Short mmCIF file of C-alpha atoms and ligand atoms in Angstrom, two decimals:
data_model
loop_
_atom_site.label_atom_id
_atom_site.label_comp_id
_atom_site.label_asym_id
_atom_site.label_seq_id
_atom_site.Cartn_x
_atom_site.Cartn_y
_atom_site.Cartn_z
CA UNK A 95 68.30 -101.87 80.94
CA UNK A 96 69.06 -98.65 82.97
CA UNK A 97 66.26 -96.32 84.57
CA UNK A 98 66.02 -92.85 84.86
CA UNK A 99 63.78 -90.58 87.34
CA UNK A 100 61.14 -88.53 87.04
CA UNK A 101 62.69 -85.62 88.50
CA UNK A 102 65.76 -85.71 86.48
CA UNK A 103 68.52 -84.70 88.98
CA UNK A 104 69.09 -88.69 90.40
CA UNK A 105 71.51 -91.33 89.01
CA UNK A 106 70.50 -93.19 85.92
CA UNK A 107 70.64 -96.87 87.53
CA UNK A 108 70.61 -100.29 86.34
CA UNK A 109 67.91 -102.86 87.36
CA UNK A 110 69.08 -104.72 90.87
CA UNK A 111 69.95 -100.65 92.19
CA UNK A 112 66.78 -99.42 91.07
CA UNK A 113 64.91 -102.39 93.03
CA UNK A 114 67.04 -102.12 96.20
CA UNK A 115 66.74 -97.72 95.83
CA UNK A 116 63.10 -97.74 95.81
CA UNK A 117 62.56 -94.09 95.38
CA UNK A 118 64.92 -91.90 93.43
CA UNK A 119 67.37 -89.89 95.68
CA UNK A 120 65.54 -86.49 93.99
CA UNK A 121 62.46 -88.01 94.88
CA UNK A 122 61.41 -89.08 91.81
CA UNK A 123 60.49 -92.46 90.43
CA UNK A 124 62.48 -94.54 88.27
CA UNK A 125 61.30 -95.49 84.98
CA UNK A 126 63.28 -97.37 81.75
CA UNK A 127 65.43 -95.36 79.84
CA UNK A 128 63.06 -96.53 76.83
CA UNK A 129 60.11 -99.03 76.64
CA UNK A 130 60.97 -102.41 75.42
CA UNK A 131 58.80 -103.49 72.99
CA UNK A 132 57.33 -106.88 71.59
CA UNK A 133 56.33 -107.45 67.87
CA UNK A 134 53.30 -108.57 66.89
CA UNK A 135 55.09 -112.14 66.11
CA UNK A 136 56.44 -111.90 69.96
CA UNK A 137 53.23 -111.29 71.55
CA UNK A 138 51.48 -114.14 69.23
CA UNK A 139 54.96 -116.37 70.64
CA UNK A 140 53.94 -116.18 73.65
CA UNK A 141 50.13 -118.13 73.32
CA UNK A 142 49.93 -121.20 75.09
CA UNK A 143 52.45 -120.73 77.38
CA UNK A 144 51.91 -120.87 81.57
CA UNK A 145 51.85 -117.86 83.59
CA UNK A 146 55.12 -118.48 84.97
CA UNK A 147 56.87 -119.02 81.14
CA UNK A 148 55.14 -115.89 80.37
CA UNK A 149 56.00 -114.31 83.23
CA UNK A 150 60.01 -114.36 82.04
CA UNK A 151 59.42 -113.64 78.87
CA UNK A 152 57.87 -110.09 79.77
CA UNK A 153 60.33 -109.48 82.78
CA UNK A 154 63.28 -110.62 81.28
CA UNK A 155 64.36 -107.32 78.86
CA UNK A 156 63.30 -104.99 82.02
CA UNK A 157 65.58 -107.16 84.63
CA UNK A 158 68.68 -106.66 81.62
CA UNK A 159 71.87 -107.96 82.82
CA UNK A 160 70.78 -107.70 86.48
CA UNK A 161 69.95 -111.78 86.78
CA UNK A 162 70.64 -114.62 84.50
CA UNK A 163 67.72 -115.76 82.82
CA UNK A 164 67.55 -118.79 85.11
CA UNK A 165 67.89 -116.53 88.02
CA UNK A 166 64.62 -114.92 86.73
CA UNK A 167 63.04 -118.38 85.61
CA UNK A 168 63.46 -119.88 89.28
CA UNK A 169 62.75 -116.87 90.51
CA UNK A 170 59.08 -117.10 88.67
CA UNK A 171 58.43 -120.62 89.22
CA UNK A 172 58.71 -120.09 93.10
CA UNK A 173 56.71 -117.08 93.33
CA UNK A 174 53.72 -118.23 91.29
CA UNK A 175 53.67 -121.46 93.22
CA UNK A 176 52.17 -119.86 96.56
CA UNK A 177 49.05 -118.88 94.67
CA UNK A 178 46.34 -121.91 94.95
CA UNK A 179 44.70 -121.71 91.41
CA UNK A 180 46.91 -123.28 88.67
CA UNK A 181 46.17 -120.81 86.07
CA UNK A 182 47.46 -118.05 88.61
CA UNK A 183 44.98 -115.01 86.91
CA UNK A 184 41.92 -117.14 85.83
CA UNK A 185 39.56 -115.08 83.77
CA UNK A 186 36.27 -115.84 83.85
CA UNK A 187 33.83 -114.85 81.29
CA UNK A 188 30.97 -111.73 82.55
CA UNK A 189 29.39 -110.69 79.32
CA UNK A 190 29.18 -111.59 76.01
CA UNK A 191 32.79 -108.61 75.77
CA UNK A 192 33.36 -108.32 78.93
CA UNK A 193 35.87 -110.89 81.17
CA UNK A 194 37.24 -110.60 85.00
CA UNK A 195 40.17 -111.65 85.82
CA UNK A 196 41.11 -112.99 89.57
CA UNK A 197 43.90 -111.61 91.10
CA UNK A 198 43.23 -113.09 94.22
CA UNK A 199 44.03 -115.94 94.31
CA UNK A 200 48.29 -115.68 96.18
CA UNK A 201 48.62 -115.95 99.81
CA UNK A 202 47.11 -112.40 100.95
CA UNK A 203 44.19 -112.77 98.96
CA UNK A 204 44.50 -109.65 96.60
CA UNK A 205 46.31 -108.64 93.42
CA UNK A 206 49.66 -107.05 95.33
CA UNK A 207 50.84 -110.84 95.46
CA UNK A 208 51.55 -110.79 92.32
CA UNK A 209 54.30 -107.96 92.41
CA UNK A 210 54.97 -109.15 95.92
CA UNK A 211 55.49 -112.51 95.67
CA UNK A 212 58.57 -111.30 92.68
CA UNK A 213 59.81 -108.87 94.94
CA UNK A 214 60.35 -110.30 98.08
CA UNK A 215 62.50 -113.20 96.26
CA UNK A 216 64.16 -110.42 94.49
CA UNK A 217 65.38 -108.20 97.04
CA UNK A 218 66.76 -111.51 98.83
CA UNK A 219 68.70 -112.43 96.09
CA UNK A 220 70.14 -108.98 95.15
CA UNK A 221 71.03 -108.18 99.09
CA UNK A 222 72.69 -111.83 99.81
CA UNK A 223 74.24 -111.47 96.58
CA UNK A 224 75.79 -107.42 97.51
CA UNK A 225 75.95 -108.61 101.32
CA UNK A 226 73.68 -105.74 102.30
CA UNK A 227 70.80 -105.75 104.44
CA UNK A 228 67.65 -103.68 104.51
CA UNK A 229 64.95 -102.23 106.38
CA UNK A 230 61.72 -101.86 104.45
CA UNK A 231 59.08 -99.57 105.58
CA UNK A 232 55.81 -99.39 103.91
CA UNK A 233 52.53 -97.69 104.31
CA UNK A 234 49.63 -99.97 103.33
CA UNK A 235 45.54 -98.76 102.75
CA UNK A 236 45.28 -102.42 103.83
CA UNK A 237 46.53 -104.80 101.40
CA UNK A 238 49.99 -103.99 100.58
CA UNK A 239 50.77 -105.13 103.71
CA UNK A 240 50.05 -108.14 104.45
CA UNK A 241 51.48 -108.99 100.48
CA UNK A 242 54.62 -107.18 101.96
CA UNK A 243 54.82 -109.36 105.47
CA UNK A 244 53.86 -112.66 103.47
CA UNK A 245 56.65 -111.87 101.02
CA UNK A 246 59.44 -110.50 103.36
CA UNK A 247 58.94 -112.54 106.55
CA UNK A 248 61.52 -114.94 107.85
CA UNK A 249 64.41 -113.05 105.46
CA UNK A 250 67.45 -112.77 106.84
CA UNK A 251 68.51 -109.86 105.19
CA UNK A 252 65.01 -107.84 105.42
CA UNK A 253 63.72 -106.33 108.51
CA UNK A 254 60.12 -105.22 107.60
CA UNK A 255 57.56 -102.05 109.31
CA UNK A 256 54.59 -101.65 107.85
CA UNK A 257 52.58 -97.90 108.55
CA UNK A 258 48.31 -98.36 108.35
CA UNK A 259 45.82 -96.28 109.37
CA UNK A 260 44.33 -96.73 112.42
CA UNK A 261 40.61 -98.48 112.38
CA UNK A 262 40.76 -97.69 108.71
CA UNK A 263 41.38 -100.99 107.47
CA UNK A 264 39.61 -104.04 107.56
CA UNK A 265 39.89 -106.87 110.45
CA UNK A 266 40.76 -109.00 107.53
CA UNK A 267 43.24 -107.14 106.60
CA UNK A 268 44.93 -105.79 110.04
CA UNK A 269 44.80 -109.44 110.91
CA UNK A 270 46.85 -110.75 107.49
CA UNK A 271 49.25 -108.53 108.92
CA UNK A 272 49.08 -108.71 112.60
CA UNK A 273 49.66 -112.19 113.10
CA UNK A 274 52.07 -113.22 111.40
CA UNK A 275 54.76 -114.38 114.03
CA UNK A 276 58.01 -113.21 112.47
CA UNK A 277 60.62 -111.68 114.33
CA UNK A 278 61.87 -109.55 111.22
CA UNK A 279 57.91 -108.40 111.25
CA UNK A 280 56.68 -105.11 112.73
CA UNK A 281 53.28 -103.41 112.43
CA UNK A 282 52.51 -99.86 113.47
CA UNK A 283 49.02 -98.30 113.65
CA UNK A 284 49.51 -94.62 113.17
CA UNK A 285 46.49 -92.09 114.31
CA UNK A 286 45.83 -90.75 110.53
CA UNK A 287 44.86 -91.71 107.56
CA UNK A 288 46.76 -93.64 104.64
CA UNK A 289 47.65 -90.46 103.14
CA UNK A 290 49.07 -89.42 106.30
CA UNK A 291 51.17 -92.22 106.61
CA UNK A 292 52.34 -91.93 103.17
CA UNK A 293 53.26 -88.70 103.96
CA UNK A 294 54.97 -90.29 106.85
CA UNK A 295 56.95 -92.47 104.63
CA UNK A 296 58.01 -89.69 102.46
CA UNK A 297 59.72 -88.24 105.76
CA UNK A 298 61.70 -90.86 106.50
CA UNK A 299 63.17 -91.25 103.32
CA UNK A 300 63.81 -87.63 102.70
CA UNK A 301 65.82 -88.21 105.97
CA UNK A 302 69.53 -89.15 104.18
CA UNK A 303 71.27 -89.80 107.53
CA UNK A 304 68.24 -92.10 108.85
CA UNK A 305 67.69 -93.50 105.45
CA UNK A 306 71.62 -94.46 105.54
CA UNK A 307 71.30 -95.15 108.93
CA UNK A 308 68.94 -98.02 109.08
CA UNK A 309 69.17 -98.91 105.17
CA UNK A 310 65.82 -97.89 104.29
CA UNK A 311 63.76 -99.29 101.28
CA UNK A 312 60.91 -99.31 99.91
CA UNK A 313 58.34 -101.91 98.68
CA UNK A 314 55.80 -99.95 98.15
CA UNK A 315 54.39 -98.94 94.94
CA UNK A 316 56.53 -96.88 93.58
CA UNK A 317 58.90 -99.50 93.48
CA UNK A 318 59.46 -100.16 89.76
CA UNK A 319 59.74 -103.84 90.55
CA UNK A 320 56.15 -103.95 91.37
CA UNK A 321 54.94 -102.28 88.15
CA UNK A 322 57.20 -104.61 86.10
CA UNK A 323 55.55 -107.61 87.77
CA UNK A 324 52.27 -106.37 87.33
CA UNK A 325 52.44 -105.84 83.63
CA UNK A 326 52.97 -109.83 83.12
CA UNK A 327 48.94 -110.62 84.07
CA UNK A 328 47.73 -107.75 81.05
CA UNK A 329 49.90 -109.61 79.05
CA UNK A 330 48.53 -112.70 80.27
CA UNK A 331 44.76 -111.66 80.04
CA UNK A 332 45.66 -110.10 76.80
CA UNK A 333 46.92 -113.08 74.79
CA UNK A 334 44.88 -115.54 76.41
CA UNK A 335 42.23 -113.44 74.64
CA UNK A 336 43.28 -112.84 71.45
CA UNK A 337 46.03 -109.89 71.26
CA UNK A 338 47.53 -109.00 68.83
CA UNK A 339 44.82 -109.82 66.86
CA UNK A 340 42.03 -108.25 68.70
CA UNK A 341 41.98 -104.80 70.73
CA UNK A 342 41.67 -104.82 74.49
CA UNK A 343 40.06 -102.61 77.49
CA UNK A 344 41.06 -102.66 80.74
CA UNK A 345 39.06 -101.32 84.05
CA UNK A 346 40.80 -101.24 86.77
CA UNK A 347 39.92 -100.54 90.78
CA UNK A 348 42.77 -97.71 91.34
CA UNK A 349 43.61 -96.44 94.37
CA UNK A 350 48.07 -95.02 93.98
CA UNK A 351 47.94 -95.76 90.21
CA UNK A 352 50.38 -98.47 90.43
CA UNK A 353 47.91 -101.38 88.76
CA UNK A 354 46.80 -98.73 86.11
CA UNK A 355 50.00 -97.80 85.18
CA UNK A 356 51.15 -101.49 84.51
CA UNK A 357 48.51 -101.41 81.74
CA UNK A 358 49.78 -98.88 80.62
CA UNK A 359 53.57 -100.33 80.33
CA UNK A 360 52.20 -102.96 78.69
CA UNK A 361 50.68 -101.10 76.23
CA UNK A 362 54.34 -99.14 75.45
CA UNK A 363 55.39 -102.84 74.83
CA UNK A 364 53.18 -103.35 72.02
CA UNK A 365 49.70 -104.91 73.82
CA UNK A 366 46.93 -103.25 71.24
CA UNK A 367 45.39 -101.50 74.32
CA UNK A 368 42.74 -98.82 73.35
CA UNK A 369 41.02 -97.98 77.06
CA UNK A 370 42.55 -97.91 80.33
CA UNK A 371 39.14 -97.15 82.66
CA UNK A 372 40.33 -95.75 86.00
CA UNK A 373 37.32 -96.55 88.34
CA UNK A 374 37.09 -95.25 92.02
CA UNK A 375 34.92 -94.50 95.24
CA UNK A 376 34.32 -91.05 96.79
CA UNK A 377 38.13 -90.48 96.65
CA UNK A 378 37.97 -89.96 92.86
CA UNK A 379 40.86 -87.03 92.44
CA UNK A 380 41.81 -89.28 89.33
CA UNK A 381 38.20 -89.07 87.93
CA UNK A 382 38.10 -85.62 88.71
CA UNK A 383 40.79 -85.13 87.01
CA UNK A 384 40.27 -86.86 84.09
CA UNK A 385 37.35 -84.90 83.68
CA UNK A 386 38.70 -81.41 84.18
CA UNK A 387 43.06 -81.80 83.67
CA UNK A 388 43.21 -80.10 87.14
CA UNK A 389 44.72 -82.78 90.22
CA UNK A 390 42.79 -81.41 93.04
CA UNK A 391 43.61 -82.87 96.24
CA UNK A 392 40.95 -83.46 99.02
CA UNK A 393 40.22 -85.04 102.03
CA UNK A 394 40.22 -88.21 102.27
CA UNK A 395 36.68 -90.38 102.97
CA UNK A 396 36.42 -93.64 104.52
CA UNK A 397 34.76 -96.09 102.12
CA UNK A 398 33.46 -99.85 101.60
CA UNK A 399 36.66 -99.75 99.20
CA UNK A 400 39.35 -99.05 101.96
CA UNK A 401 42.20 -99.73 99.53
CA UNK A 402 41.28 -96.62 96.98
CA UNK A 403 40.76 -94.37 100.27
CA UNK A 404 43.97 -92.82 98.47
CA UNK A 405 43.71 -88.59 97.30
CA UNK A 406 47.61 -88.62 96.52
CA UNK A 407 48.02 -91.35 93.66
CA UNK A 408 51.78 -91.34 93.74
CA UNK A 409 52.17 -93.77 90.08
CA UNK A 410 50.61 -90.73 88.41
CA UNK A 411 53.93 -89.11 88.42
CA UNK A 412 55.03 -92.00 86.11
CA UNK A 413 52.44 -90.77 83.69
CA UNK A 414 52.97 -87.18 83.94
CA UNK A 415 57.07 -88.27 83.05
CA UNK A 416 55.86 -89.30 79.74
CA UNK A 417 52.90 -87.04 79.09
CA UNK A 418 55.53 -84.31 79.35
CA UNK A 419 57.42 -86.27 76.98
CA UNK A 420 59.79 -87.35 79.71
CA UNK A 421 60.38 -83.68 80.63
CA UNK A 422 61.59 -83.76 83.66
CA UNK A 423 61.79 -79.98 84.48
CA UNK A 424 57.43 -80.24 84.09
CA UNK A 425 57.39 -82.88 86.26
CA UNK A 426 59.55 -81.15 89.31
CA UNK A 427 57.11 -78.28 88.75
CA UNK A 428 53.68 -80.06 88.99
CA UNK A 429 55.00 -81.90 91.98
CA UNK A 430 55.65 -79.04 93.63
CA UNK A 431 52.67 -77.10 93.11
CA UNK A 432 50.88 -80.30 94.37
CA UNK A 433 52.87 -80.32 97.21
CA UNK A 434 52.34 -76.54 97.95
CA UNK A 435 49.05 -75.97 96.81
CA UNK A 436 47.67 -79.28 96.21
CA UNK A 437 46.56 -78.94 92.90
CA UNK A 438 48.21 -78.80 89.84
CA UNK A 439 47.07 -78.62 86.07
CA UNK A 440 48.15 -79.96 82.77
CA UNK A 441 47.31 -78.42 79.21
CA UNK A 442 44.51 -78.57 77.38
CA UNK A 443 46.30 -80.54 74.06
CA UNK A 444 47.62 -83.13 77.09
CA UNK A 445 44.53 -83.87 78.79
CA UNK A 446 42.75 -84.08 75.58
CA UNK A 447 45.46 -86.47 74.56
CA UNK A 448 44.95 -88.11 77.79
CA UNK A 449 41.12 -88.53 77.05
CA UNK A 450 42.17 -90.80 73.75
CA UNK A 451 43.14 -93.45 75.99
CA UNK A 452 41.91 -93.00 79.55
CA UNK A 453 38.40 -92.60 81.48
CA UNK A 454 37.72 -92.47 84.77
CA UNK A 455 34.50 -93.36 86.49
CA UNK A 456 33.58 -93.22 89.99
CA UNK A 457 30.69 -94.95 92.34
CA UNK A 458 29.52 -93.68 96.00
CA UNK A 459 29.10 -97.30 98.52
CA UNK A 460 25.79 -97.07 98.33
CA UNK A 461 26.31 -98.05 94.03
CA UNK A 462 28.89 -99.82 94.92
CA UNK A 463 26.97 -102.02 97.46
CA UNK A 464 23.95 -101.96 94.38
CA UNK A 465 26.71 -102.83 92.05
CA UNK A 466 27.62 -106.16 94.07
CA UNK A 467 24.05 -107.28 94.16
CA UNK A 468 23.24 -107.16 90.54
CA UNK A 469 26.76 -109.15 89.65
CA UNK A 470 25.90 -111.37 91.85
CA UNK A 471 22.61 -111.95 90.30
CA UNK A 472 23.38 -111.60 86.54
CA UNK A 473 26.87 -113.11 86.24
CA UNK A 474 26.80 -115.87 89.32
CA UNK A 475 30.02 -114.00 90.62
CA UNK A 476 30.19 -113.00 94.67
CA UNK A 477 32.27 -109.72 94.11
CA UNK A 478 34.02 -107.77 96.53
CA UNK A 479 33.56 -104.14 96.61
CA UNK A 480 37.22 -102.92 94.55
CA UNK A 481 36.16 -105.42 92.16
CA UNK A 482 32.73 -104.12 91.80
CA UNK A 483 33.80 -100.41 91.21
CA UNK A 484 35.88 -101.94 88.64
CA UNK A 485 33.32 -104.03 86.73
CA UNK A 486 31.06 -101.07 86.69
CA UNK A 487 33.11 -98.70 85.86
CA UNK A 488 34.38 -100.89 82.54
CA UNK A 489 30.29 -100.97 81.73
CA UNK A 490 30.29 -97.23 81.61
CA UNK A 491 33.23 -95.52 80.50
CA UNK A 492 34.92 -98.68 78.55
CA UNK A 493 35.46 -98.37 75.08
CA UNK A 494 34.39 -101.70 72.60
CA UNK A 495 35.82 -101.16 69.59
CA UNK A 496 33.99 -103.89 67.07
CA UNK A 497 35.50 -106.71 68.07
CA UNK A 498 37.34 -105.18 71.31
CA UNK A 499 36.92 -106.66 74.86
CA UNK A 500 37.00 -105.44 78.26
CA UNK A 501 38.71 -106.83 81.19
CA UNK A 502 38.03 -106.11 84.22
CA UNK A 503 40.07 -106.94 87.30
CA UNK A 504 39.10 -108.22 89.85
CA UNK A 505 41.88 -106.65 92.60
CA UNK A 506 40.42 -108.81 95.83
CA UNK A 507 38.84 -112.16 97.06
CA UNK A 508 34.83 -111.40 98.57
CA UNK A 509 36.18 -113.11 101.90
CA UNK A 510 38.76 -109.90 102.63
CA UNK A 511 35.89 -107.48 102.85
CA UNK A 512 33.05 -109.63 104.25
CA UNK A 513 30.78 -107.43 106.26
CA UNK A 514 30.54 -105.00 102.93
CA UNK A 515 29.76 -108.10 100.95
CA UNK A 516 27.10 -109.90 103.13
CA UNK A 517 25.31 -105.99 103.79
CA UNK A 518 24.74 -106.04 100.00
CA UNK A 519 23.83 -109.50 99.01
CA UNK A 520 23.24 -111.61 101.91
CA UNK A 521 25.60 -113.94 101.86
CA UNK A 522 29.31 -114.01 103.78
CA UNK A 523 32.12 -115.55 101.77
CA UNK A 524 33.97 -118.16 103.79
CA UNK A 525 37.73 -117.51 104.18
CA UNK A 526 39.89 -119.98 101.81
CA UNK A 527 40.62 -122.91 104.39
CA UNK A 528 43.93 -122.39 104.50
CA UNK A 529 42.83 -118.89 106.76
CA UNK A 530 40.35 -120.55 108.07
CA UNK A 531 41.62 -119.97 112.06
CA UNK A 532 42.21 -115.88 111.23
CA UNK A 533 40.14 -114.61 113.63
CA UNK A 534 41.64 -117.05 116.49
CA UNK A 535 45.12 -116.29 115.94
CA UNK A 536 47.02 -113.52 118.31
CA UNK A 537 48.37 -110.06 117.30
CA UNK A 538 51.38 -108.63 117.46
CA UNK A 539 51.07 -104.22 116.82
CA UNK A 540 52.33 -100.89 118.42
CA UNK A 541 50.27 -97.85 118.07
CA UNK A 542 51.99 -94.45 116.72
CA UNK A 543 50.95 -90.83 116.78
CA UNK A 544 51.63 -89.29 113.04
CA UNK A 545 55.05 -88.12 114.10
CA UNK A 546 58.03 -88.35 112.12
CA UNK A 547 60.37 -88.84 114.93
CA UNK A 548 58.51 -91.10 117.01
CA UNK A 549 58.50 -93.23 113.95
CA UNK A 550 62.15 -93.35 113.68
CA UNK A 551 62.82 -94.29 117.11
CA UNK A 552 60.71 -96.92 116.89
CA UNK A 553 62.12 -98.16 113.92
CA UNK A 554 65.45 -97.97 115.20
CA UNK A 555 64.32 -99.70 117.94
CA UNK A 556 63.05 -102.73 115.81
CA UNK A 557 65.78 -103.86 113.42
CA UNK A 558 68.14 -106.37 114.18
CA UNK A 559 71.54 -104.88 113.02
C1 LIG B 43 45.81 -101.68 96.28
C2 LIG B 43 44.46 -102.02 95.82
C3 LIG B 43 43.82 -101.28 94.83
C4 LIG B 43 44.46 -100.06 94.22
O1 LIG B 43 45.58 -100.38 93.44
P1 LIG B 43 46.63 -99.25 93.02
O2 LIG B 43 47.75 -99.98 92.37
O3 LIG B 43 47.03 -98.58 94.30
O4 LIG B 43 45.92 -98.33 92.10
C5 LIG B 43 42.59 -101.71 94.39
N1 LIG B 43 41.97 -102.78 94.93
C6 LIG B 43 42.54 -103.52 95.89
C7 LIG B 43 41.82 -104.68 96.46
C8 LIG B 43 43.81 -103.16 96.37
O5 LIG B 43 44.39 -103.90 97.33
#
């Protein structure tokens, strides 16, 4: 399989250089040259089997020549076995249509262990195997951190910064990251917000002579790697349920529309998916622009759901790519009139075309806070507050065609955002055991002013060459 970028003017690349490249050298993001796609006998092939078998069936024609299939298979096996439910994705049944699936259940406690868990495994094996080394430096919202440190600690060929906003994310979730005792591990709390130290990120890698410099990566996600792992638990979800043979709806918490866009993927490949529900909080540039075709970037609004307290959704360009019908020309253009202006438009005939399969749906904390009372009542479930937007939002704006259902996922365990859960239905959710001592571990963090250079130094600094 080779990929190709959304801008156009990068190399087309095979799998393992795509992984390692993170973003395209235009800027862009790599995508397959075309979808690979299951038949109907496929998808109905694959009933029955665990998440890890499934897993290499779905990954295998994206990974090409890249690995062996064994490679992949092992590969799998050893990622899935860190999370501590044996179906990996349970789903658990909300309504007489409507299911939730867990994502939450790996060793960070929220969905990015599924893509993480691959893709820390995967950049080992494809730098030991080149006899490269990297330095990966991510901006998290609060989870794709600590899914980044538990995947890339202790690697000898992966030194590992992770950028988060200041007092923006949770103590849960500063302290998944901040004490973990690696020496290939460092954390930086910039003064901004998450879009801010996206932005940041952006910097450094449009910085060729730093990016060479230190060997910088990416693991964020606009990593293709990530979407590619994600696509395996809508597969999952969707034959465990029925697909081919029934239609399926998926709402989904969305914050950088990386999880989104996996759903979609999996839909290229075949998966009879007829609604992809976008939910969000206050930050709702995606349902705003579902509604109106217009991406209108604003400021950014701390919220009970801290990891969709996003107003740049970088995955969208993915989207856009094939919107335009892969025009790549369109897609330089809207990018920079979002970069200039921040705002850019699509036609009328594309956003209506958009509509067909999309909706968006948004809820302030206060409904979101309502929202994770009344699941808690009617269903039995103890809901954190991502996972709440998203089980709403599939109520209102998902589509049931007769016989259709709609899955809703749930993107993080209750215990990660405690204080917003026990405010809204009295009760705290306990930490898995295996955290259990969280909040008496020590830290390890350096604070950073949103400076480019300052960054760089410190980086520098940090990396064992
Ligand atoms: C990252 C995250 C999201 C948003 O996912 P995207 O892929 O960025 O759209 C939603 N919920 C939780 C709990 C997350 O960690």
């Amino acid at each position: 399989m080779r990929y190709v970028s959304t801008r156009g003017a990068a190399p087309v690349l095979g799998f393992d250089e795509v992984v390692l490249a993170g973003l395209a050298a235009d800027g862009g993001l790599y995508v397959p040259e075309e979808w690979p796609s299951l038949s109907e006998r496929e998808w109905r092939s694959l009933r029955g089997l665990s998440h890890a078998e499934l897993a290499l069936r779905v990954m295998l024609p994206f990974v090409g020549a890249a690995l062996t299939e064994e490679e992949l298979a092992d590969l799998v096996d050893a990622a899935y076995a860190r999370f501590d439910h044996p179906a990996v994705a349970p789903l658990r049944q909300i309504g007489p249509h409507d299911w939730m699936m867990e994502l939450f259940h790996g060793p960070t406690l929220a969905f990015k262990d599924h893509a993480m868990q691959v893709l820390g495994p995967l950049f080992d094996l494809l730098l030991t195997r080149a006899g490269r080394r990297v330095t990966i430096v991510g901006a998290t919202s609060g989870d794709t951190g600590s899914a980044a440190i538990e995947a890339c600690r202790d690697r000898d060929a992966i030194d590992v910064f992770i950028l988060h906003p200041k007092d923006r994310v949770s103590e849960v979730q500063r302290r998944q990251m901040t004490t973990v005792q690696s020496a290939n591990v460092h954390n930086i709390a910039v003064n901004g917000t998450f879009d801010d130290c996206q932005a940041l990120l952006k910097s450094l890698f449009a910085d060729a002579t730093f990016r060479d410099e230190v060997g910088l990566s990416a693991v964020n996600s606009i990593n293709w790697a990530r979407i590619m792992a994600q696509v395996v638990y809508y597969a999952w979800a969707g034959v465990a349920l029925g697909a081919p043979d029934r239609s399926l709806g998926f709402s989904v918490p969305t914050g950088n529309f990386g999880n989104v866009f996996a759903g979609y993927v999996a839909r290229q490949m075949g998966l009879p998916i007829d609604r992809l529900v976008v939910g969000s909080n206050r930050n709702d540039i995606l349902s705003r622009f579902l509604e109106t075709g217009t991406m209108q970037q604003e400021t950014v609004i701390p919220t009970l759901s801290p990891s969709m307290d996003i107003q740049v959704s970088s995955n969208f360009e993915r989207l856009l790519f094939e919107m335009h019908g892969r025009d790549s020309i369109e897609v330089r253009a809207a990018m920079e009139s979002f970069r200039q202006s921040g705002s850019y438009s699509v036609p009328d005939d594309l956003h209506q075309e958009l509509l067909g399969l999309f909706r968006g749906h948004r809820l302030t904390d206060e409904e979101t806070s309502e929202a994770m009372r009344i699941i808690l009542e009617t269903t039995g479930e103890l809901v954190d507050p991502h996972t709440a937007i998203g089980i709403v939002a599939g109520q209102v704006a998902g589509r049931r065609d007769e016989g259709g259902v709609t899955v809703s996922l749930a993107t993080a365990h209750p215990a990660k955002f405690p204080d917003a859960v026990e405010k809204a239905t009295g009760i705290r959710p306990p930490l898995p055991s295996r955290l259990a001592d969280l909040y008496q571990r020590s830290e390890r963090l350096v604070e950073a002013p949103n400076d480019t250079r300052v960054l760089q130094q410190i980086v520098r600094d940090g990396i064992r060459r």
